PDB file of C-alpha atoms in Angstrom:
ATOM      1  CA  UNK A   1     140.708 118.126 101.009  1.00 44.00           C
ATOM      2  CA  UNK A   2     143.104 120.179 102.554  1.00 44.00           C
ATOM      3  CA  UNK A   3     140.396 122.615 102.976  1.00 49.00           C
ATOM      4  CA  UNK A   4     138.368 120.183 104.947  1.00 45.00           C
ATOM      5  CA  UNK A   5     141.343 118.939 106.852  1.00 42.00           C
ATOM      6  CA  UNK A   6     141.951 122.561 108.127  1.00 50.00           C
ATOM      7  CA  UNK A   7     138.539 122.539 109.941  1.00 50.00           C
ATOM      8  CA  UNK A   8     139.974 119.687 111.963  1.00 56.00           C
ATOM      9  CA  UNK A   9     142.960 121.522 113.296  1.00 66.00           C
ATOM     10  CA  UNK A  10     143.435 123.409 116.577  1.00 60.00           C
ATOM     11  CA  UNK A  11     142.294 126.965 114.928  1.00 71.00           C
ATOM     12  CA  UNK A  12     139.663 125.572 112.721  1.00 70.00           C
ATOM     13  CA  UNK A  13     137.776 123.104 114.949  1.00 82.00           C
ATOM     14  CA  UNK A  14     135.720 125.952 116.817  1.00 86.00           C
ATOM     15  CA  UNK A  15     134.426 127.223 113.427  1.00 90.00           C
ATOM     16  CA  UNK A  16     133.527 123.600 112.518  1.00 90.00           C
ATOM     17  CA  UNK A  17     131.592 123.256 115.807  1.00 92.00           C
ATOM     18  CA  UNK A  18     129.765 126.444 115.448  1.00 93.00           C
ATOM     19  CA  UNK A  19     128.782 125.099 111.891  1.00 93.00           C
ATOM     20  CA  UNK A  20     127.862 121.919 113.250  1.00 92.00           C
ATOM     21  CA  UNK A  21     125.447 123.334 115.720  1.00 95.00           C
ATOM     22  CA  UNK A  22     123.847 125.489 113.991  1.00 95.00           C
ATOM     23  CA  UNK A  23     122.841 122.758 111.406  1.00 94.00           C
ATOM     24  CA  UNK A  24     121.743 120.711 114.755  1.00 93.00           C
ATOM     25  CA  UNK A  25     119.323 124.093 115.035  1.00 95.00           C
ATOM     26  CA  UNK A  26     117.899 123.557 112.307  1.00 95.00           C
ATOM     27  CA  UNK A  27     117.027 119.920 112.493  1.00 94.00           C
ATOM     28  CA  UNK A  28     115.912 120.774 115.855  1.00 94.00           C
ATOM     29  CA  UNK A  29     113.396 123.480 115.305  1.00 94.00           C
ATOM     30  CA  UNK A  30     112.089 121.762 111.636  1.00 94.00           C
ATOM     31  CA  UNK A  31     109.319 119.606 112.581  1.00 93.00           C
ATOM     32  CA  UNK A  32     109.970 116.909 109.882  1.00 94.00           C
ATOM     33  CA  UNK A  33     113.619 116.638 111.239  1.00 95.00           C
ATOM     34  CA  UNK A  34     112.896 116.904 115.018  1.00 93.00           C
ATOM     35  CA  UNK A  35     112.835 113.127 115.768  1.00 93.00           C
ATOM     36  CA  UNK A  36     116.173 112.609 113.646  1.00 93.00           C
ATOM     37  CA  UNK A  37     117.482 115.298 115.824  1.00 93.00           C
ATOM     38  CA  UNK A  38     116.596 113.483 119.016  1.00 92.00           C
ATOM     39  CA  UNK A  39     117.681 110.259 117.338  1.00 92.00           C
ATOM     40  CA  UNK A  40     121.260 111.369 116.454  1.00 93.00           C
ATOM     41  CA  UNK A  41     122.161 113.148 119.648  1.00 93.00           C
ATOM     42  CA  UNK A  42     124.068 110.548 121.473  1.00 93.00           C
ATOM     43  CA  UNK A  43     126.150 109.794 118.288  1.00 94.00           C
ATOM     44  CA  UNK A  44     126.927 113.855 117.764  1.00 93.00           C
ATOM     45  CA  UNK A  45     128.360 113.826 121.373  1.00 93.00           C
ATOM     46  CA  UNK A  46     130.618 111.133 121.033  1.00 95.00           C
ATOM     47  CA  UNK A  47     131.951 112.623 117.573  1.00 93.00           C
ATOM     48  CA  UNK A  48     132.441 116.120 119.018  1.00 93.00           C
ATOM     49  CA  UNK A  49     134.113 114.387 122.228  1.00 94.00           C
ATOM     50  CA  UNK A  50     136.614 112.492 119.884  1.00 94.00           C
ATOM     51  CA  UNK A  51     137.319 115.551 118.147  1.00 92.00           C
ATOM     52  CA  UNK A  52     137.821 117.481 121.414  1.00 94.00           C
ATOM     53  CA  UNK A  53     140.386 114.635 122.578  1.00 94.00           C
ATOM     54  CA  UNK A  54     142.177 114.475 119.780  1.00 92.00           C
ATOM     55  CA  UNK A  55     143.711 117.638 120.527  1.00 91.00           C
ATOM     56  CA  UNK A  56     144.635 116.825 124.001  1.00 93.00           C
ATOM     57  CA  UNK A  57     148.485 117.536 124.701  1.00 88.00           C
ATOM     58  CA  UNK A  58     149.632 114.692 126.670  1.00 89.00           C
ATOM     59  CA  UNK A  59     148.194 111.296 126.339  1.00 93.00           C
ATOM     60  CA  UNK A  60     149.582 108.915 129.088  1.00 95.00           C
ATOM     61  CA  UNK A  61     148.847 106.150 131.543  1.00 96.00           C
ATOM     62  CA  UNK A  62     147.977 108.663 133.698  1.00 96.00           C
ATOM     63  CA  UNK A  63     145.543 110.678 131.758  1.00 96.00           C
ATOM     64  CA  UNK A  64     143.610 107.654 130.791  1.00 96.00           C
ATOM     65  CA  UNK A  65     143.192 106.457 134.005  1.00 97.00           C
ATOM     66  CA  UNK A  66     141.756 109.797 135.676  1.00 97.00           C
ATOM     67  CA  UNK A  67     139.708 110.291 132.599  1.00 97.00           C
ATOM     68  CA  UNK A  68     138.324 106.689 132.620  1.00 97.00           C
ATOM     69  CA  UNK A  69     137.946 106.796 136.299  1.00 97.00           C
ATOM     70  CA  UNK A  70     135.415 109.844 135.963  1.00 98.00           C
ATOM     71  CA  UNK A  71     133.657 108.203 133.257  1.00 98.00           C
ATOM     72  CA  UNK A  72     133.214 105.181 135.511  1.00 97.00           C
ATOM     73  CA  UNK A  73     132.490 106.888 138.688  1.00 97.00           C
ATOM     74  CA  UNK A  74     130.013 109.135 137.172  1.00 97.00           C
ATOM     75  CA  UNK A  75     127.851 106.611 135.760  1.00 97.00           C
ATOM     76  CA  UNK A  76     128.237 104.242 138.996  1.00 97.00           C
ATOM     77  CA  UNK A  77     126.530 107.266 140.881  1.00 96.00           C
ATOM     78  CA  UNK A  78     124.287 108.080 138.172  1.00 97.00           C
ATOM     79  CA  UNK A  79     122.706 104.461 138.311  1.00 97.00           C
ATOM     80  CA  UNK A  80     122.482 104.909 142.020  1.00 96.00           C
ATOM     81  CA  UNK A  81     120.825 108.231 141.999  1.00 95.00           C
ATOM     82  CA  UNK A  82     118.040 106.603 139.128  1.00 95.00           C
ATOM     83  CA  UNK A  83     117.689 103.775 141.191  1.00 95.00           C
ATOM     84  CA  UNK A  84     116.845 105.234 144.551  1.00 94.00           C
ATOM     85  CA  UNK A  85     116.258 109.206 143.967  1.00 91.00           C
ATOM     86  CA  UNK A  86     118.250 110.246 146.738  1.00 90.00           C
ATOM     87  CA  UNK A  87     121.002 112.122 145.247  1.00 93.00           C
ATOM     88  CA  UNK A  88     119.953 114.379 142.588  1.00 94.00           C
ATOM     89  CA  UNK A  89     116.295 113.706 143.067  1.00 92.00           C
ATOM     90  CA  UNK A  90     113.493 111.457 141.592  1.00 94.00           C
ATOM     91  CA  UNK A  91     114.035 111.251 137.644  1.00 94.00           C
ATOM     92  CA  UNK A  92     114.683 108.981 134.600  1.00 95.00           C
ATOM     93  CA  UNK A  93     116.466 109.266 131.451  1.00 95.00           C
ATOM     94  CA  UNK A  94     114.796 109.278 128.078  1.00 94.00           C
ATOM     95  CA  UNK A  95     115.537 108.017 125.064  1.00 92.00           C
ATOM     96  CA  UNK A  96     117.748 111.397 123.860  1.00 92.00           C
ATOM     97  CA  UNK A  97     120.867 109.752 125.032  1.00 94.00           C
ATOM     98  CA  UNK A  98     121.075 106.397 123.141  1.00 93.00           C
ATOM     99  CA  UNK A  99     122.135 103.210 124.772  1.00 94.00           C
ATOM    100  CA  UNK A 100     121.445 102.430 128.562  1.00 95.00           C
ATOM    101  CA  UNK A 101     123.064 100.530 131.249  1.00 94.00           C
ATOM    102  CA  UNK A 102     120.596  99.919 134.323  1.00 95.00           C
ATOM    103  CA  UNK A 103     118.662 102.851 133.210  1.00 94.00           C
ATOM    104  CA  UNK A 104     121.569 105.156 132.737  1.00 96.00           C
ATOM    105  CA  UNK A 105     122.821 106.143 129.192  1.00 96.00           C
ATOM    106  CA  UNK A 106     126.306 105.328 128.497  1.00 96.00           C
ATOM    107  CA  UNK A 107     126.908 108.466 126.953  1.00 96.00           C
ATOM    108  CA  UNK A 108     126.166 110.490 130.302  1.00 96.00           C
ATOM    109  CA  UNK A 109     129.806 109.342 131.733  1.00 96.00           C
ATOM    110  CA  UNK A 110     131.661 110.882 128.663  1.00 96.00           C
ATOM    111  CA  UNK A 111     129.496 113.995 129.374  1.00 96.00           C
ATOM    112  CA  UNK A 112     130.875 114.044 132.896  1.00 97.00           C
ATOM    113  CA  UNK A 113     134.298 113.724 131.376  1.00 98.00           C
ATOM    114  CA  UNK A 114     133.917 116.555 128.775  1.00 97.00           C
ATOM    115  CA  UNK A 115     132.043 118.753 131.205  1.00 97.00           C
ATOM    116  CA  UNK A 116     135.059 118.627 133.926  1.00 98.00           C
ATOM    117  CA  UNK A 117     137.841 118.654 131.152  1.00 98.00           C
ATOM    118  CA  UNK A 118     136.445 121.639 129.244  1.00 97.00           C
ATOM    119  CA  UNK A 119     135.452 123.830 132.750  1.00 98.00           C
ATOM    120  CA  UNK A 120     138.722 123.111 134.214  1.00 98.00           C
ATOM    121  CA  UNK A 121     140.616 124.056 130.905  1.00 97.00           C
ATOM    122  CA  UNK A 122     138.611 127.405 130.895  1.00 97.00           C
ATOM    123  CA  UNK A 123     139.543 128.134 134.521  1.00 98.00           C
ATOM    124  CA  UNK A 124     143.179 126.931 134.528  1.00 96.00           C
ATOM    125  CA  UNK A 125     143.690 129.485 131.445  1.00 94.00           C
ATOM    126  CA  UNK A 126     143.665 132.262 133.738  1.00 94.00           C
ATOM    127  CA  UNK A 127     144.912 131.047 136.893  1.00 94.00           C
ATOM    128  CA  UNK A 128     147.227 128.264 138.260  1.00 92.00           C
ATOM    129  CA  UNK A 129     146.478 128.001 141.798  1.00 95.00           C
ATOM    130  CA  UNK A 130     144.814 124.616 142.476  1.00 95.00           C
ATOM    131  CA  UNK A 131     141.919 126.149 144.684  1.00 96.00           C
ATOM    132  CA  UNK A 132     140.612 128.611 142.437  1.00 97.00           C
ATOM    133  CA  UNK A 133     140.724 126.230 139.773  1.00 97.00           C
ATOM    134  CA  UNK A 134     139.016 123.148 141.441  1.00 97.00           C
ATOM    135  CA  UNK A 135     136.091 125.742 143.138  1.00 97.00           C
ATOM    136  CA  UNK A 136     136.063 127.697 139.852  1.00 97.00           C
ATOM    137  CA  UNK A 137     135.478 124.861 137.440  1.00 97.00           C
ATOM    138  CA  UNK A 138     132.785 122.997 139.644  1.00 97.00           C
ATOM    139  CA  UNK A 139     130.727 126.577 139.922  1.00 97.00           C
ATOM    140  CA  UNK A 140     130.941 126.765 136.075  1.00 97.00           C
ATOM    141  CA  UNK A 141     129.732 123.048 135.782  1.00 97.00           C
ATOM    142  CA  UNK A 142     126.781 123.999 138.030  1.00 97.00           C
ATOM    143  CA  UNK A 143     125.777 126.964 135.958  1.00 95.00           C
ATOM    144  CA  UNK A 144     126.195 125.112 133.021  1.00 96.00           C
ATOM    145  CA  UNK A 145     123.687 122.013 134.696  1.00 96.00           C
ATOM    146  CA  UNK A 146     121.128 125.071 135.416  1.00 95.00           C
ATOM    147  CA  UNK A 147     120.694 125.769 131.860  1.00 94.00           C
ATOM    148  CA  UNK A 148     120.755 122.079 130.933  1.00 94.00           C
ATOM    149  CA  UNK A 149     118.130 121.042 133.265  1.00 94.00           C
ATOM    150  CA  UNK A 150     115.757 123.343 131.453  1.00 92.00           C
ATOM    151  CA  UNK A 151     116.425 122.063 127.953  1.00 94.00           C
ATOM    152  CA  UNK A 152     116.998 118.185 128.930  1.00 94.00           C
ATOM    153  CA  UNK A 153     113.217 117.360 128.800  1.00 93.00           C
ATOM    154  CA  UNK A 154     112.612 119.206 125.519  1.00 92.00           C
ATOM    155  CA  UNK A 155     115.120 116.837 124.157  1.00 93.00           C
ATOM    156  CA  UNK A 156     114.030 113.636 125.654  1.00 92.00           C
ATOM    157  CA  UNK A 157     117.511 113.451 127.637  1.00 94.00           C
ATOM    158  CA  UNK A 158     115.964 112.869 131.230  1.00 94.00           C
ATOM    159  CA  UNK A 159     112.857 114.159 133.358  1.00 93.00           C
ATOM    160  CA  UNK A 160     112.614 114.921 137.169  1.00 93.00           C
ATOM    161  CA  UNK A 161     109.230 113.586 138.531  1.00 87.00           C
ATOM    162  CA  UNK A 162     108.152 116.871 139.898  1.00 78.00           C
ATOM    163  CA  UNK A 163     108.262 120.608 138.531  1.00 78.00           C
ATOM    164  CA  UNK A 164     112.241 120.525 138.224  1.00 83.00           C
ATOM    165  CA  UNK A 165     115.244 119.147 140.160  1.00 92.00           C
ATOM    166  CA  UNK A 166     115.527 119.783 143.688  1.00 92.00           C
ATOM    167  CA  UNK A 167     118.477 121.991 145.324  1.00 93.00           C
ATOM    168  CA  UNK A 168     119.973 118.530 146.262  1.00 93.00           C
ATOM    169  CA  UNK A 169     120.498 117.890 142.501  1.00 95.00           C
ATOM    170  CA  UNK A 170     122.936 121.033 142.499  1.00 96.00           C
ATOM    171  CA  UNK A 171     124.426 120.268 145.558  1.00 96.00           C
ATOM    172  CA  UNK A 172     125.712 116.896 144.441  1.00 95.00           C
ATOM    173  CA  UNK A 173     126.513 117.824 141.026  1.00 95.00           C
ATOM    174  CA  UNK A 174     128.699 120.456 142.835  1.00 97.00           C
ATOM    175  CA  UNK A 175     130.474 118.000 145.218  1.00 97.00           C
ATOM    176  CA  UNK A 176     131.244 115.647 141.958  1.00 97.00           C
ATOM    177  CA  UNK A 177     132.408 118.459 140.024  1.00 98.00           C
ATOM    178  CA  UNK A 178     134.698 119.383 143.115  1.00 97.00           C
ATOM    179  CA  UNK A 179     135.747 115.652 143.066  1.00 97.00           C
ATOM    180  CA  UNK A 180     136.630 115.465 139.521  1.00 98.00           C
ATOM    181  CA  UNK A 181     138.323 118.589 139.322  1.00 98.00           C
ATOM    182  CA  UNK A 182     140.454 117.473 142.285  1.00 98.00           C
ATOM    183  CA  UNK A 183     141.518 114.500 140.560  1.00 97.00           C
ATOM    184  CA  UNK A 184     142.689 116.650 137.479  1.00 97.00           C
ATOM    185  CA  UNK A 185     144.718 119.006 139.611  1.00 97.00           C
ATOM    186  CA  UNK A 186     146.085 116.037 141.910  1.00 96.00           C
ATOM    187  CA  UNK A 187     147.277 114.480 138.996  1.00 96.00           C
ATOM    188  CA  UNK A 188     148.381 117.320 136.914  1.00 95.00           C
ATOM    189  CA  UNK A 189     146.610 116.560 134.141  1.00 96.00           C
ATOM    190  CA  UNK A 190     146.867 119.216 131.336  1.00 95.00           C
ATOM    191  CA  UNK A 191     143.463 120.322 130.160  1.00 96.00           C
ATOM    192  CA  UNK A 192     144.754 123.262 128.007  1.00 95.00           C
ATOM    193  CA  UNK A 193     142.654 122.693 124.896  1.00 95.00           C
ATOM    194  CA  UNK A 194     141.157 125.421 122.973  1.00 94.00           C
ATOM    195  CA  UNK A 195     138.817 123.588 120.825  1.00 94.00           C
ATOM    196  CA  UNK A 196     137.420 122.244 124.457  1.00 95.00           C
ATOM    197  CA  UNK A 197     136.757 125.584 125.861  1.00 96.00           C
ATOM    198  CA  UNK A 198     135.325 126.504 122.438  1.00 95.00           C
ATOM    199  CA  UNK A 199     132.807 123.888 122.692  1.00 95.00           C
ATOM    200  CA  UNK A 200     131.694 124.404 126.062  1.00 96.00           C
ATOM    201  CA  UNK A 201     130.552 127.905 125.386  1.00 96.00           C
ATOM    202  CA  UNK A 202     129.135 126.873 122.007  1.00 96.00           C
ATOM    203  CA  UNK A 203     126.955 123.999 123.733  1.00 96.00           C
ATOM    204  CA  UNK A 204     125.817 126.678 126.175  1.00 96.00           C
ATOM    205  CA  UNK A 205     124.703 129.172 123.607  1.00 96.00           C
ATOM    206  CA  UNK A 206     123.024 126.119 121.536  1.00 96.00           C
ATOM    207  CA  UNK A 207     120.799 125.556 124.744  1.00 95.00           C
ATOM    208  CA  UNK A 208     120.394 129.059 125.412  1.00 96.00           C
ATOM    209  CA  UNK A 209     118.603 129.211 122.128  1.00 95.00           C
ATOM    210  CA  UNK A 210     116.560 126.294 122.685  1.00 94.00           C
ATOM    211  CA  UNK A 211     115.489 127.291 125.974  1.00 93.00           C
ATOM    212  CA  UNK A 212     114.462 131.043 125.032  1.00 92.00           C
ATOM    213  CA  UNK A 213     112.652 129.606 121.811  1.00 88.00           C
ATOM    214  CA  UNK A 214     110.412 127.154 123.965  1.00 85.00           C
ATOM    215  CA  UNK A 215     110.093 129.715 126.349  1.00 78.00           C
ATOM    216  CA  UNK A 216     108.467 132.149 124.200  1.00 69.00           C
TER     217      UNK A 216
END
């Protein structure tokens, strides 16, 4: 039991994430389990988010309010985006992210929260100045999205109606990322969370492997 619990600690969790996502790659690349991979994706996103936020250092009303606001606002904006096609472009969500509200998966709000939190954690590890943190974290989120847009259709997450997302998709992503990171900085939310930083990079590598595999 103690051996298992050590992989849930601040030091051990990144190793657990590596093993977890390697197992996920096995499910994805195996024809017999590919559909199972799609089915469990939203639940794994919730699971790793719970693991990450269990290591947040300062839980209080302020933190809960800011993160909950990012969650709610991101879902509202996604609903508007899907309904109108005016924000991110014309796109629709598939079944790979689970239960939906007004055609938008609930877990997408959790994804916005995690990406904001993790990117802020990465940049703020190297500087304490607000502007570099906000701009750096927002840029990191857009860089992440550029890769994510390539693999999202392969994982039945979402699909744009044309050849790919328009430039407006990345512009809106950047503006939202700026807004959310401004909120994190304005309310002085402590995002120093080692497992969150590791998970950001592990997920990025996970998507790179899937993208490269499908490219060739």
